[in-house]
DNA sequence: GTCTATAACAGGATAGAC
DNA sequence: GTCTATCCTGTTATAGAC
């Protein structure tokens, strides 16, 4: 089980990596087992040998993407900084992550929309509730110092996420409507790494 | 061509209505011509008689949904009210519309993501550029009075749309994470009809 | 473990009767 | 216009050799 040679990645892992790519690009319904096999450089039959069915393979990919996204970001919230500091770091990290994975938000939201039970199942397989509880406690605690009631705290959190995620998720539409080239849009997103926390703090105060 | 009897809607229209429902629920790849035919109460062959192919039927549905959404909302921007007044009305109308069509944002964004050329084609078939130019002029003009440069204006517009759309689009995820029941979430969205314009004005000033 | 071959069926599309 | 029957391809999944 020596794995230090990355260029000789085993078949199971290559299949999984290929599946991540294909499912992300095409969605569950649009993805083809044939294409996953081709990208992994192996035969279709081997997919079923390792993962039994398309559905089971997809669920593993889905959980992996969702939990990867969440655990990546929870790092930004750890430590003993002030709420303001955490907000700036979180905004920078989150937009940075999304810039490297622009397809993920719509992919995840759409698959959840199509298969609502996915979210509950995924939550069971990863320790999602626990991680999210940490998020909530962390954020609510920070916001609690601002004398906001429960509903106001929820508005604040949703405001932050909305301002960070949507501009990346809707990039193609926004670029098309306002006729913006890629470089300009990239600058636009980079600016938001500080503009969003600024705006959020302004709203709360 | 008498059409005053709505209960005797002709086959072509019934097919189209059924197609809207199925495509919205399942997406292009997940939708089945068979199911559209069943919901329309006619046979599969008749789908092809009227619409030739699944792809052509889908394009008409897509354009209809996109242009319906846009033209509905442009009403809110007409008239000679102040920017502040328009902002409040627009926020109320937009969230209200989304509450009745919660599936639409993710459906549209995902189909555009899967088929980037859809947006350009749809723009050609409807008078999208013209409508959007009206939007832009209207909004930029209003924001222009606030002494904002181009990039700041773009941030403002994207902020508004993000704060309005995302909380509806991501409703299932947000409800699950924060353990919120439907009634509470509905109140939450209603509150945002005034909270969002308040916040936006606060950011701009 | 990995392959080839094929089963089994679903789904879009068309032919042709009425 | 509307239907039934059918074609034909693509797709998941499995059987079985190596």
Tab-separated table of C-alpha atoms (C1' of nucleotides) in Angstrom:
chain	number	residue	atom	x	y	z
A	1	UNK	CA	0.000	0.000	0.000
A	2	UNK	CA	2.853	2.359	-0.815
A	3	UNK	CA	1.376	5.573	-2.206
A	4	UNK	CA	4.286	7.985	-2.438
A	5	UNK	CA	4.388	7.614	-6.244
A	6	UNK	CA	1.562	9.829	-7.369
A	7	UNK	CA	2.135	9.036	-11.037
A	8	UNK	CA	1.159	5.437	-10.387
A	9	UNK	CA	-2.144	6.261	-8.749
A	10	UNK	CA	-4.229	3.123	-8.453
A	11	UNK	CA	-7.309	2.478	-10.551
A	12	UNK	CA	-9.826	3.083	-7.794
A	13	UNK	CA	-8.461	6.540	-7.114
A	14	UNK	CA	-8.148	7.420	-10.801
A	15	UNK	CA	-11.772	6.414	-11.302
A	16	UNK	CA	-12.866	8.592	-8.421
A	17	UNK	CA	-10.937	11.603	-9.681
A	18	UNK	CA	-12.359	11.157	-13.159
A	19	UNK	CA	-15.848	10.841	-11.707
A	20	UNK	CA	-15.469	14.100	-9.816
A	21	UNK	CA	-14.605	15.870	-13.038
A	22	UNK	CA	-17.365	14.383	-15.149
A	23	UNK	CA	-20.145	14.728	-12.561
A	24	UNK	CA	-19.144	18.330	-11.879
A	25	UNK	CA	-19.169	19.205	-15.571
A	26	UNK	CA	-22.287	17.334	-16.652
A	27	UNK	CA	-24.364	16.763	-13.523
A	28	UNK	CA	-25.663	13.359	-12.475
A	29	UNK	CA	-28.155	12.948	-15.331
A	30	UNK	CA	-25.788	14.218	-17.996
A	31	UNK	CA	-22.772	12.200	-16.869
A	32	UNK	CA	-21.887	8.968	-18.673
A	33	UNK	CA	-20.106	6.030	-17.110
A	34	UNK	CA	-18.356	5.572	-20.438
A	35	UNK	CA	-16.756	9.013	-20.205
A	36	UNK	CA	-15.643	8.465	-16.632
A	37	UNK	CA	-13.992	5.211	-17.666
A	38	UNK	CA	-12.218	6.875	-20.587
A	39	UNK	CA	-10.851	9.703	-18.461
A	40	UNK	CA	-9.672	7.237	-15.861
A	41	UNK	CA	-7.962	5.255	-18.622
A	42	UNK	CA	-9.745	2.013	-17.758
A	43	UNK	CA	-12.734	-0.024	-18.833
A	44	UNK	CA	-16.388	0.538	-18.008
A	45	UNK	CA	-16.654	-2.826	-16.286
A	46	UNK	CA	-14.070	-1.769	-13.753
A	47	UNK	CA	-16.238	1.103	-12.608
A	48	UNK	CA	-18.846	-1.364	-11.474
A	49	UNK	CA	-16.265	-3.629	-9.939
A	50	UNK	CA	-15.177	-0.826	-7.616
A	51	UNK	CA	-18.345	1.218	-7.159
A	52	UNK	CA	-21.269	-1.119	-7.981
A	53	UNK	CA	-23.471	1.497	-9.661
A	54	UNK	CA	-23.561	5.020	-11.032
A	55	UNK	CA	-25.691	6.120	-8.119
A	56	UNK	CA	-23.274	4.847	-5.480
A	57	UNK	CA	-20.309	6.402	-7.265
A	58	UNK	CA	-22.135	9.697	-7.466
A	59	UNK	CA	-23.017	9.735	-3.790
A	60	UNK	CA	-19.378	9.298	-2.829
A	61	UNK	CA	-18.390	12.133	-5.163
A	62	UNK	CA	-21.131	14.361	-3.813
A	63	UNK	CA	-20.189	13.790	-0.185
A	64	UNK	CA	-16.542	14.343	-0.992
A	65	UNK	CA	-17.163	17.668	-2.698
A	66	UNK	CA	-19.531	18.935	-0.039
A	67	UNK	CA	-17.361	17.960	2.889
A	68	UNK	CA	-14.204	19.164	1.162
A	69	UNK	CA	-15.759	22.556	0.703
A	70	UNK	CA	-16.914	22.777	4.291
A	71	UNK	CA	-13.777	21.507	5.992
A	72	UNK	CA	-11.603	23.724	3.817
A	73	UNK	CA	-13.442	26.732	5.055
A	74	UNK	CA	-13.772	25.845	8.692
A	75	UNK	CA	-10.017	26.377	9.041
A	76	UNK	CA	-10.553	30.060	8.409
A	77	UNK	CA	-12.800	30.300	11.430
A	78	UNK	CA	-10.456	28.734	13.935
A	79	UNK	CA	-8.094	30.662	16.138
A	80	UNK	CA	-8.620	33.477	18.571
A	81	UNK	CA	-8.945	36.459	16.290
A	82	UNK	CA	-11.653	39.058	16.596
A	83	UNK	CA	-14.881	38.705	14.642
A	84	UNK	CA	-13.754	41.436	12.271
A	85	UNK	CA	-10.481	39.681	11.529
A	86	UNK	CA	-12.191	36.356	10.958
A	87	UNK	CA	-14.697	37.967	8.642
A	88	UNK	CA	-11.954	39.386	6.425
A	89	UNK	CA	-10.017	36.123	6.324
A	90	UNK	CA	-13.129	34.069	5.689
A	91	UNK	CA	-14.205	36.322	2.817
A	92	UNK	CA	-10.793	36.124	1.199
A	93	UNK	CA	-10.565	32.349	1.591
A	94	UNK	CA	-14.115	31.680	0.461
A	95	UNK	CA	-13.938	33.764	-2.716
A	96	UNK	CA	-10.483	32.364	-3.431
A	97	UNK	CA	-11.808	28.833	-3.114
A	98	UNK	CA	-14.774	29.607	-5.356
A	99	UNK	CA	-12.522	31.184	-7.978
A	100	UNK	CA	-10.773	27.822	-8.245
A	101	UNK	CA	-14.050	25.888	-8.151
A	102	UNK	CA	-16.571	28.133	-9.877
A	103	UNK	CA	-18.833	25.245	-10.899
A	104	UNK	CA	-19.352	23.872	-7.412
A	105	UNK	CA	-22.090	26.073	-5.936
A	106	UNK	CA	-24.577	25.629	-8.770
A	107	UNK	CA	-23.679	21.978	-9.157
A	108	UNK	CA	-24.352	21.294	-5.480
A	109	UNK	CA	-27.473	23.432	-5.262
A	110	UNK	CA	-28.917	21.859	-8.389
A	111	UNK	CA	-28.263	18.272	-7.350
A	112	UNK	CA	-29.835	19.006	-3.972
A	113	UNK	CA	-32.793	20.547	-5.758
A	114	UNK	CA	-33.204	17.442	-7.934
A	115	UNK	CA	-32.634	14.952	-5.108
A	116	UNK	CA	-33.573	16.588	-1.801
A	117	UNK	CA	-32.738	13.449	0.162
A	118	UNK	CA	-29.070	13.761	-0.922
A	119	UNK	CA	-28.385	16.446	1.649
A	120	UNK	CA	-29.754	14.459	4.564
A	121	UNK	CA	-27.872	11.339	3.481
A	122	UNK	CA	-24.647	13.239	3.011
A	123	UNK	CA	-25.083	14.866	6.387
A	124	UNK	CA	-25.227	11.409	7.955
A	125	UNK	CA	-22.117	10.108	6.201
A	126	UNK	CA	-19.908	13.042	7.061
A	127	UNK	CA	-19.977	14.671	10.470
A	128	UNK	CA	-21.794	17.613	8.977
A	129	UNK	CA	-24.040	18.476	11.914
A	130	UNK	CA	-21.045	18.663	14.189
A	131	UNK	CA	-19.018	20.856	11.852
A	132	UNK	CA	-21.949	23.131	11.236
A	133	UNK	CA	-22.651	23.434	14.918
A	134	UNK	CA	-19.134	24.793	15.272
A	135	UNK	CA	-19.839	27.307	12.505
A	136	UNK	CA	-23.085	28.387	14.083
A	137	UNK	CA	-21.696	28.710	17.583
A	138	UNK	CA	-18.707	30.608	16.298
A	139	UNK	CA	-20.723	33.019	14.205
A	140	UNK	CA	-23.647	33.418	16.538
A	141	UNK	CA	-21.268	34.074	19.381
A	142	UNK	CA	-19.466	36.741	17.425
A	143	UNK	CA	-22.706	38.294	16.260
A	144	UNK	CA	-24.207	37.955	19.707
A	145	UNK	CA	-21.871	40.651	20.940
A	146	UNK	CA	-23.557	43.015	18.527
A	147	UNK	CA	-26.893	42.696	20.336
A	148	UNK	CA	-28.732	41.109	17.422
A	149	UNK	CA	-31.718	38.843	17.963
A	150	UNK	CA	-31.944	35.389	16.332
A	151	UNK	CA	-33.610	36.573	13.157
A	152	UNK	CA	-31.175	39.452	12.718
A	153	UNK	CA	-28.268	37.069	13.183
A	154	UNK	CA	-29.690	34.834	10.482
A	155	UNK	CA	-30.015	37.795	8.140
A	156	UNK	CA	-26.383	38.710	8.779
A	157	UNK	CA	-25.077	35.238	8.068
A	158	UNK	CA	-27.169	34.821	4.943
A	159	UNK	CA	-26.060	38.267	3.775
A	160	UNK	CA	-22.418	37.260	4.024
A	161	UNK	CA	-22.849	33.989	2.169
A	162	UNK	CA	-25.056	35.570	-0.502
A	163	UNK	CA	-22.590	38.362	-1.206
A	164	UNK	CA	-19.713	35.896	-1.453
A	165	UNK	CA	-21.242	33.003	-3.379
A	166	UNK	CA	-23.724	34.461	-5.830
A	167	UNK	CA	-21.310	36.670	-7.805
A	168	UNK	CA	-19.198	33.603	-8.573
A	169	UNK	CA	-22.138	31.294	-9.231
A	170	UNK	CA	-23.802	33.711	-11.626
A	171	UNK	CA	-20.591	34.887	-13.285
A	172	UNK	CA	-21.524	33.898	-16.866
A	173	UNK	CA	-24.872	35.656	-16.685
A	174	UNK	CA	-23.508	38.793	-15.095
A	175	UNK	CA	-20.632	38.992	-17.563
A	176	UNK	CA	-23.048	38.620	-20.444
A	177	UNK	CA	-25.544	41.179	-19.192
A	178	UNK	CA	-22.999	43.862	-18.427
A	179	UNK	CA	-20.621	42.904	-21.201
A	180	UNK	CA	-17.604	42.326	-18.984
A	181	UNK	CA	-14.436	40.516	-20.050
A	182	UNK	CA	-12.767	37.795	-17.974
A	183	UNK	CA	-9.916	39.915	-16.657
A	184	UNK	CA	-12.211	42.648	-15.459
A	185	UNK	CA	-14.477	40.125	-13.782
A	186	UNK	CA	-11.511	38.571	-12.061
A	187	UNK	CA	-10.520	41.988	-10.695
A	188	UNK	CA	-14.115	42.511	-9.667
A	189	UNK	CA	-14.113	39.296	-7.615
A	190	UNK	CA	-10.781	40.137	-6.028
A	191	UNK	CA	-12.126	43.490	-4.927
A	192	UNK	CA	-15.031	41.739	-3.286
A	193	UNK	CA	-12.659	39.965	-0.910
A	194	UNK	CA	-12.495	43.217	1.039
A	195	UNK	CA	-15.626	44.985	-0.184
A	196	UNK	CA	-17.954	42.302	1.143
A	197	UNK	CA	-16.665	42.253	4.725
A	198	UNK	CA	-16.634	46.043	4.667
A	199	UNK	CA	-20.258	46.102	3.598
A	200	UNK	CA	-21.308	43.470	6.116
A	201	UNK	CA	-19.716	45.332	9.011
A	202	UNK	CA	-21.363	48.529	7.841
A	203	UNK	CA	-24.766	46.840	7.850
A	204	UNK	CA	-24.334	45.345	11.311
A	205	UNK	CA	-23.059	48.453	13.061
B	1	UNK	CA	-58.975	30.551	-33.473
B	2	UNK	CA	-61.393	31.304	-30.652
B	3	UNK	CA	-59.485	31.011	-27.375
B	4	UNK	CA	-61.816	32.421	-24.739
B	5	UNK	CA	-62.536	28.919	-23.374
B	6	UNK	CA	-59.480	28.207	-21.265
B	7	UNK	CA	-60.756	24.779	-20.206
B	8	UNK	CA	-60.450	23.610	-23.810
B	9	UNK	CA	-56.835	24.658	-24.187
B	10	UNK	CA	-55.442	23.240	-27.395
B	11	UNK	CA	-52.890	20.452	-27.490
B	12	UNK	CA	-49.963	22.608	-28.483
B	13	UNK	CA	-50.426	24.842	-25.462
B	14	UNK	CA	-51.040	21.962	-23.077
B	15	UNK	CA	-47.815	20.348	-24.269
B	16	UNK	CA	-45.905	23.538	-23.702
B	17	UNK	CA	-47.287	23.996	-20.193
B	18	UNK	CA	-46.480	20.401	-19.322
B	19	UNK	CA	-42.979	20.833	-20.720
B	20	UNK	CA	-42.387	23.889	-18.556
B	21	UNK	CA	-43.275	21.874	-15.475
B	22	UNK	CA	-41.199	18.810	-16.305
B	23	UNK	CA	-38.098	20.681	-17.489
B	24	UNK	CA	-38.192	22.915	-14.411
B	25	UNK	CA	-38.480	19.945	-12.062
B	26	UNK	CA	-36.016	17.581	-13.725
B	27	UNK	CA	-33.725	19.727	-15.853
B	28	UNK	CA	-33.042	19.046	-19.532
B	29	UNK	CA	-31.122	15.800	-19.041
B	30	UNK	CA	-33.497	14.427	-16.420
B	31	UNK	CA	-36.692	15.291	-18.300
B	32	UNK	CA	-38.491	12.575	-20.296
B	33	UNK	CA	-40.632	13.204	-23.346
B	34	UNK	CA	-42.873	10.422	-22.103
B	35	UNK	CA	-43.649	12.306	-18.896
B	36	UNK	CA	-44.355	15.539	-20.732
B	37	UNK	CA	-46.800	13.694	-22.984
B	38	UNK	CA	-48.541	12.096	-20.013
B	39	UNK	CA	-48.956	15.393	-18.177
B	40	UNK	CA	-50.295	17.026	-21.321
B	41	UNK	CA	-52.723	14.146	-21.704
B	42	UNK	CA	-51.580	13.269	-25.208
B	43	UNK	CA	-49.235	10.880	-26.982
B	44	UNK	CA	-45.482	11.063	-27.365
B	45	UNK	CA	-45.772	11.251	-31.143
B	46	UNK	CA	-47.700	14.482	-30.890
B	47	UNK	CA	-44.801	16.151	-29.104
B	48	UNK	CA	-42.668	15.651	-32.164
B	49	UNK	CA	-45.461	16.702	-34.475
B	50	UNK	CA	-45.582	20.115	-32.796
B	51	UNK	CA	-42.029	20.641	-31.597
B	52	UNK	CA	-39.829	18.366	-33.756
B	53	UNK	CA	-37.344	17.413	-31.019
B	54	UNK	CA	-36.687	17.535	-27.304
B	55	UNK	CA	-34.011	20.142	-27.853
B	56	UNK	CA	-36.273	22.504	-29.767
B	57	UNK	CA	-39.032	22.145	-27.206
B	58	UNK	CA	-36.576	22.861	-24.421
B	59	UNK	CA	-35.222	25.987	-26.066
B	60	UNK	CA	-38.693	27.457	-26.351
B	61	UNK	CA	-39.355	26.676	-22.690
B	62	UNK	CA	-36.032	28.174	-21.645
B	63	UNK	CA	-36.572	31.397	-23.568
B	64	UNK	CA	-40.105	31.680	-22.225
B	65	UNK	CA	-39.004	31.310	-18.604
B	66	UNK	CA	-36.071	33.674	-18.943
B	67	UNK	CA	-37.969	36.397	-20.754
B	68	UNK	CA	-41.001	35.989	-18.500
B	69	UNK	CA	-38.811	36.573	-15.495
B	70	UNK	CA	-37.161	39.620	-16.967
B	71	UNK	CA	-40.225	41.325	-18.414
B	72	UNK	CA	-42.153	40.739	-15.195
B	73	UNK	CA	-39.544	42.599	-13.276
B	74	UNK	CA	-38.900	45.441	-15.651
B	75	UNK	CA	-42.343	46.794	-14.802
B	76	UNK	CA	-41.110	47.550	-11.311
B	77	UNK	CA	-38.454	49.861	-12.700
B	78	UNK	CA	-40.707	52.009	-14.838
B	79	UNK	CA	-42.257	55.248	-13.711
B	80	UNK	CA	-40.781	58.417	-12.301
B	81	UNK	CA	-40.143	57.452	-8.704
B	82	UNK	CA	-36.918	58.156	-6.886
B	83	UNK	CA	-34.154	55.550	-6.813
B	84	UNK	CA	-34.998	54.734	-3.214
B	85	UNK	CA	-38.656	54.110	-4.014
B	86	UNK	CA	-37.793	51.935	-6.981
B	87	UNK	CA	-35.350	49.945	-4.900
B	88	UNK	CA	-37.991	49.093	-2.316
B	89	UNK	CA	-40.593	48.156	-4.921
B	90	UNK	CA	-38.117	46.112	-6.921
B	91	UNK	CA	-36.996	44.180	-3.839
B	92	UNK	CA	-40.568	43.404	-2.859
B	93	UNK	CA	-41.543	42.312	-6.369
B	94	UNK	CA	-38.420	40.276	-6.976
B	95	UNK	CA	-38.594	38.281	-3.739
B	96	UNK	CA	-42.335	37.849	-4.214
B	97	UNK	CA	-41.766	36.471	-7.684
B	98	UNK	CA	-39.052	34.120	-6.457
B	99	UNK	CA	-41.263	32.868	-3.621
B	100	UNK	CA	-43.719	31.707	-6.277
B	101	UNK	CA	-40.951	30.301	-8.500
B	102	UNK	CA	-38.256	29.103	-6.112
B	103	UNK	CA	-36.842	26.584	-8.589
B	104	UNK	CA	-36.164	29.054	-11.361
B	105	UNK	CA	-32.835	30.639	-10.396
B	106	UNK	CA	-30.922	27.392	-9.947
B	107	UNK	CA	-32.639	25.809	-12.932
B	108	UNK	CA	-31.630	28.696	-15.187
B	109	UNK	CA	-28.118	29.041	-13.806
B	110	UNK	CA	-27.502	25.313	-14.098
B	111	UNK	CA	-28.768	24.992	-17.663
B	112	UNK	CA	-26.628	27.969	-18.648
B	113	UNK	CA	-23.682	26.334	-16.931
B	114	UNK	CA	-24.262	23.090	-18.852
B	115	UNK	CA	-24.960	24.769	-22.197
B	116	UNK	CA	-23.234	28.156	-22.261
B	117	UNK	CA	-24.470	28.891	-25.767
B	118	UNK	CA	-28.087	28.831	-24.519
B	119	UNK	CA	-27.809	32.319	-23.107
B	120	UNK	CA	-26.512	33.858	-26.308
B	121	UNK	CA	-29.147	32.078	-28.384
B	122	UNK	CA	-31.933	33.097	-26.030
B	123	UNK	CA	-30.697	36.670	-26.077
B	124	UNK	CA	-31.083	36.679	-29.840
B	125	UNK	CA	-34.616	35.265	-29.834
B	126	UNK	CA	-35.995	37.659	-27.253
B	127	UNK	CA	-35.122	41.342	-27.265
B	128	UNK	CA	-32.900	40.760	-24.269
B	129	UNK	CA	-30.139	43.234	-25.061
B	130	UNK	CA	-32.654	46.002	-25.437
B	131	UNK	CA	-34.456	45.204	-22.193
B	132	UNK	CA	-31.204	44.902	-20.314
B	133	UNK	CA	-29.946	48.159	-21.715
B	134	UNK	CA	-33.009	49.762	-20.139
B	135	UNK	CA	-32.165	48.109	-16.820
B	136	UNK	CA	-28.576	49.241	-16.991
B	137	UNK	CA	-29.358	52.813	-17.977
B	138	UNK	CA	-32.013	53.054	-15.305
B	139	UNK	CA	-29.830	51.671	-12.546
B	140	UNK	CA	-26.585	53.272	-13.581
B	141	UNK	CA	-28.333	56.593	-13.872
B	142	UNK	CA	-29.765	56.283	-10.386
B	143	UNK	CA	-26.443	55.145	-8.961
B	144	UNK	CA	-24.592	57.772	-10.953
B	145	UNK	CA	-26.071	60.439	-8.710
B	146	UNK	CA	-24.278	58.828	-5.802
B	147	UNK	CA	-20.876	59.606	-7.338
B	148	UNK	CA	-19.861	55.977	-7.770
B	149	UNK	CA	-17.397	54.896	-10.460
B	150	UNK	CA	-18.178	52.046	-12.873
B	151	UNK	CA	-16.767	49.300	-10.698
B	152	UNK	CA	-18.535	50.568	-7.590
B	153	UNK	CA	-21.784	50.684	-9.521
B	154	UNK	CA	-21.280	47.088	-10.583
B	155	UNK	CA	-20.663	46.062	-6.982
B	156	UNK	CA	-23.867	47.782	-5.926
B	157	UNK	CA	-25.993	46.074	-8.543
B	158	UNK	CA	-24.498	42.658	-7.884
B	159	UNK	CA	-24.983	43.198	-4.156
B	160	UNK	CA	-28.688	43.834	-4.653
B	161	UNK	CA	-29.238	40.794	-6.856
B	162	UNK	CA	-27.135	38.551	-4.616
B	163	UNK	CA	-29.010	39.538	-1.471
B	164	UNK	CA	-32.368	38.983	-3.168
B	165	UNK	CA	-31.788	35.801	-5.160
B	166	UNK	CA	-29.419	33.631	-3.165
B	167	UNK	CA	-31.540	33.259	-0.015
B	168	UNK	CA	-34.364	31.838	-2.145
B	169	UNK	CA	-32.116	29.707	-4.339
B	170	UNK	CA	-30.315	28.148	-1.396
B	171	UNK	CA	-33.383	27.822	0.805
B	172	UNK	CA	-33.211	24.024	1.318
B	173	UNK	CA	-29.566	24.144	2.345
B	174	UNK	CA	-29.983	27.092	4.674
B	175	UNK	CA	-33.059	25.569	6.298
B	176	UNK	CA	-31.221	22.322	6.848
B	177	UNK	CA	-28.071	23.892	8.263
B	178	UNK	CA	-29.840	26.173	10.695
B	179	UNK	CA	-32.745	23.825	11.339
B	180	UNK	CA	-35.472	26.260	10.306
B	181	UNK	CA	-39.084	25.292	9.568
B	182	UNK	CA	-40.982	26.449	6.493
B	183	UNK	CA	-43.098	29.080	8.219
B	184	UNK	CA	-40.111	30.728	9.846
B	185	UNK	CA	-38.235	30.753	6.563
B	186	UNK	CA	-41.201	32.329	4.854
B	187	UNK	CA	-41.224	35.101	7.471
B	188	UNK	CA	-37.486	35.443	7.002
B	189	UNK	CA	-37.903	36.023	3.258
B	190	UNK	CA	-40.723	38.496	3.799
B	191	UNK	CA	-38.536	40.487	6.155
B	192	UNK	CA	-35.881	40.649	3.480
B	193	UNK	CA	-38.225	42.597	1.225
B	194	UNK	CA	-37.399	45.656	3.330
B	195	UNK	CA	-34.167	44.570	4.998
B	196	UNK	CA	-32.302	44.197	1.701
B	197	UNK	CA	-33.054	47.659	0.317
B	198	UNK	CA	-32.271	49.102	3.744
B	199	UNK	CA	-28.912	47.377	3.748
B	200	UNK	CA	-28.104	48.380	0.184
B	201	UNK	CA	-28.829	52.032	0.847
B	202	UNK	CA	-26.711	51.870	3.966
B	203	UNK	CA	-23.785	50.476	1.974
B	204	UNK	CA	-24.031	53.095	-0.756
B	205	UNK	CA	-24.355	56.158	1.435
C	1	DG	C1'	-7.917	-6.792	-11.037
C	2	DT	C1'	-8.803	-5.985	-15.716
C	3	DC	C1'	-10.644	-6.977	-20.010
C	4	DT	C1'	-14.247	-8.218	-24.062
C	5	DA	C1'	-18.711	-9.229	-25.139
C	6	DT	C1'	-23.344	-8.864	-24.446
C	7	DA	C1'	-27.662	-8.683	-21.994
C	8	DA	C1'	-31.472	-5.791	-20.941
C	9	DC	C1'	-33.896	-1.868	-21.299
C	10	DA	C1'	-34.908	3.054	-21.741
C	11	DG	C1'	-35.659	6.923	-24.502
C	12	DG	C1'	-35.917	9.948	-28.679
C	13	DA	C1'	-37.677	9.821	-32.992
C	14	DT	C1'	-40.459	8.251	-37.129
C	15	DA	C1'	-43.910	5.551	-40.198
C	16	DG	C1'	-48.253	5.055	-41.318
C	17	DA	C1'	-53.263	4.186	-40.227
C	18	DC	C1'	-57.309	6.793	-39.174
D	1	DG	C1'	-54.386	16.360	-35.663
D	2	DT	C1'	-53.959	12.287	-33.105
D	3	DC	C1'	-53.043	7.626	-32.389
D	4	DT	C1'	-50.432	2.761	-32.244
D	5	DA	C1'	-46.582	0.353	-33.366
D	6	DT	C1'	-41.895	0.205	-34.143
D	7	DC	C1'	-37.132	1.492	-35.151
D	8	DC	C1'	-32.667	2.465	-33.504
D	9	DT	C1'	-29.311	4.131	-30.740
D	10	DG	C1'	-27.232	4.843	-26.315
D	11	DT	C1'	-26.593	3.431	-21.537
D	12	DT	C1'	-26.288	0.852	-17.276
D	13	DA	C1'	-25.023	-3.302	-15.718
D	14	DT	C1'	-23.374	-8.142	-15.674
D	15	DA	C1'	-21.161	-12.666	-17.301
D	16	DG	C1'	-17.237	-14.829	-17.928
D	17	DA	C1'	-12.414	-15.328	-19.881
D	18	DC	C1'	-7.733	-14.258	-18.623
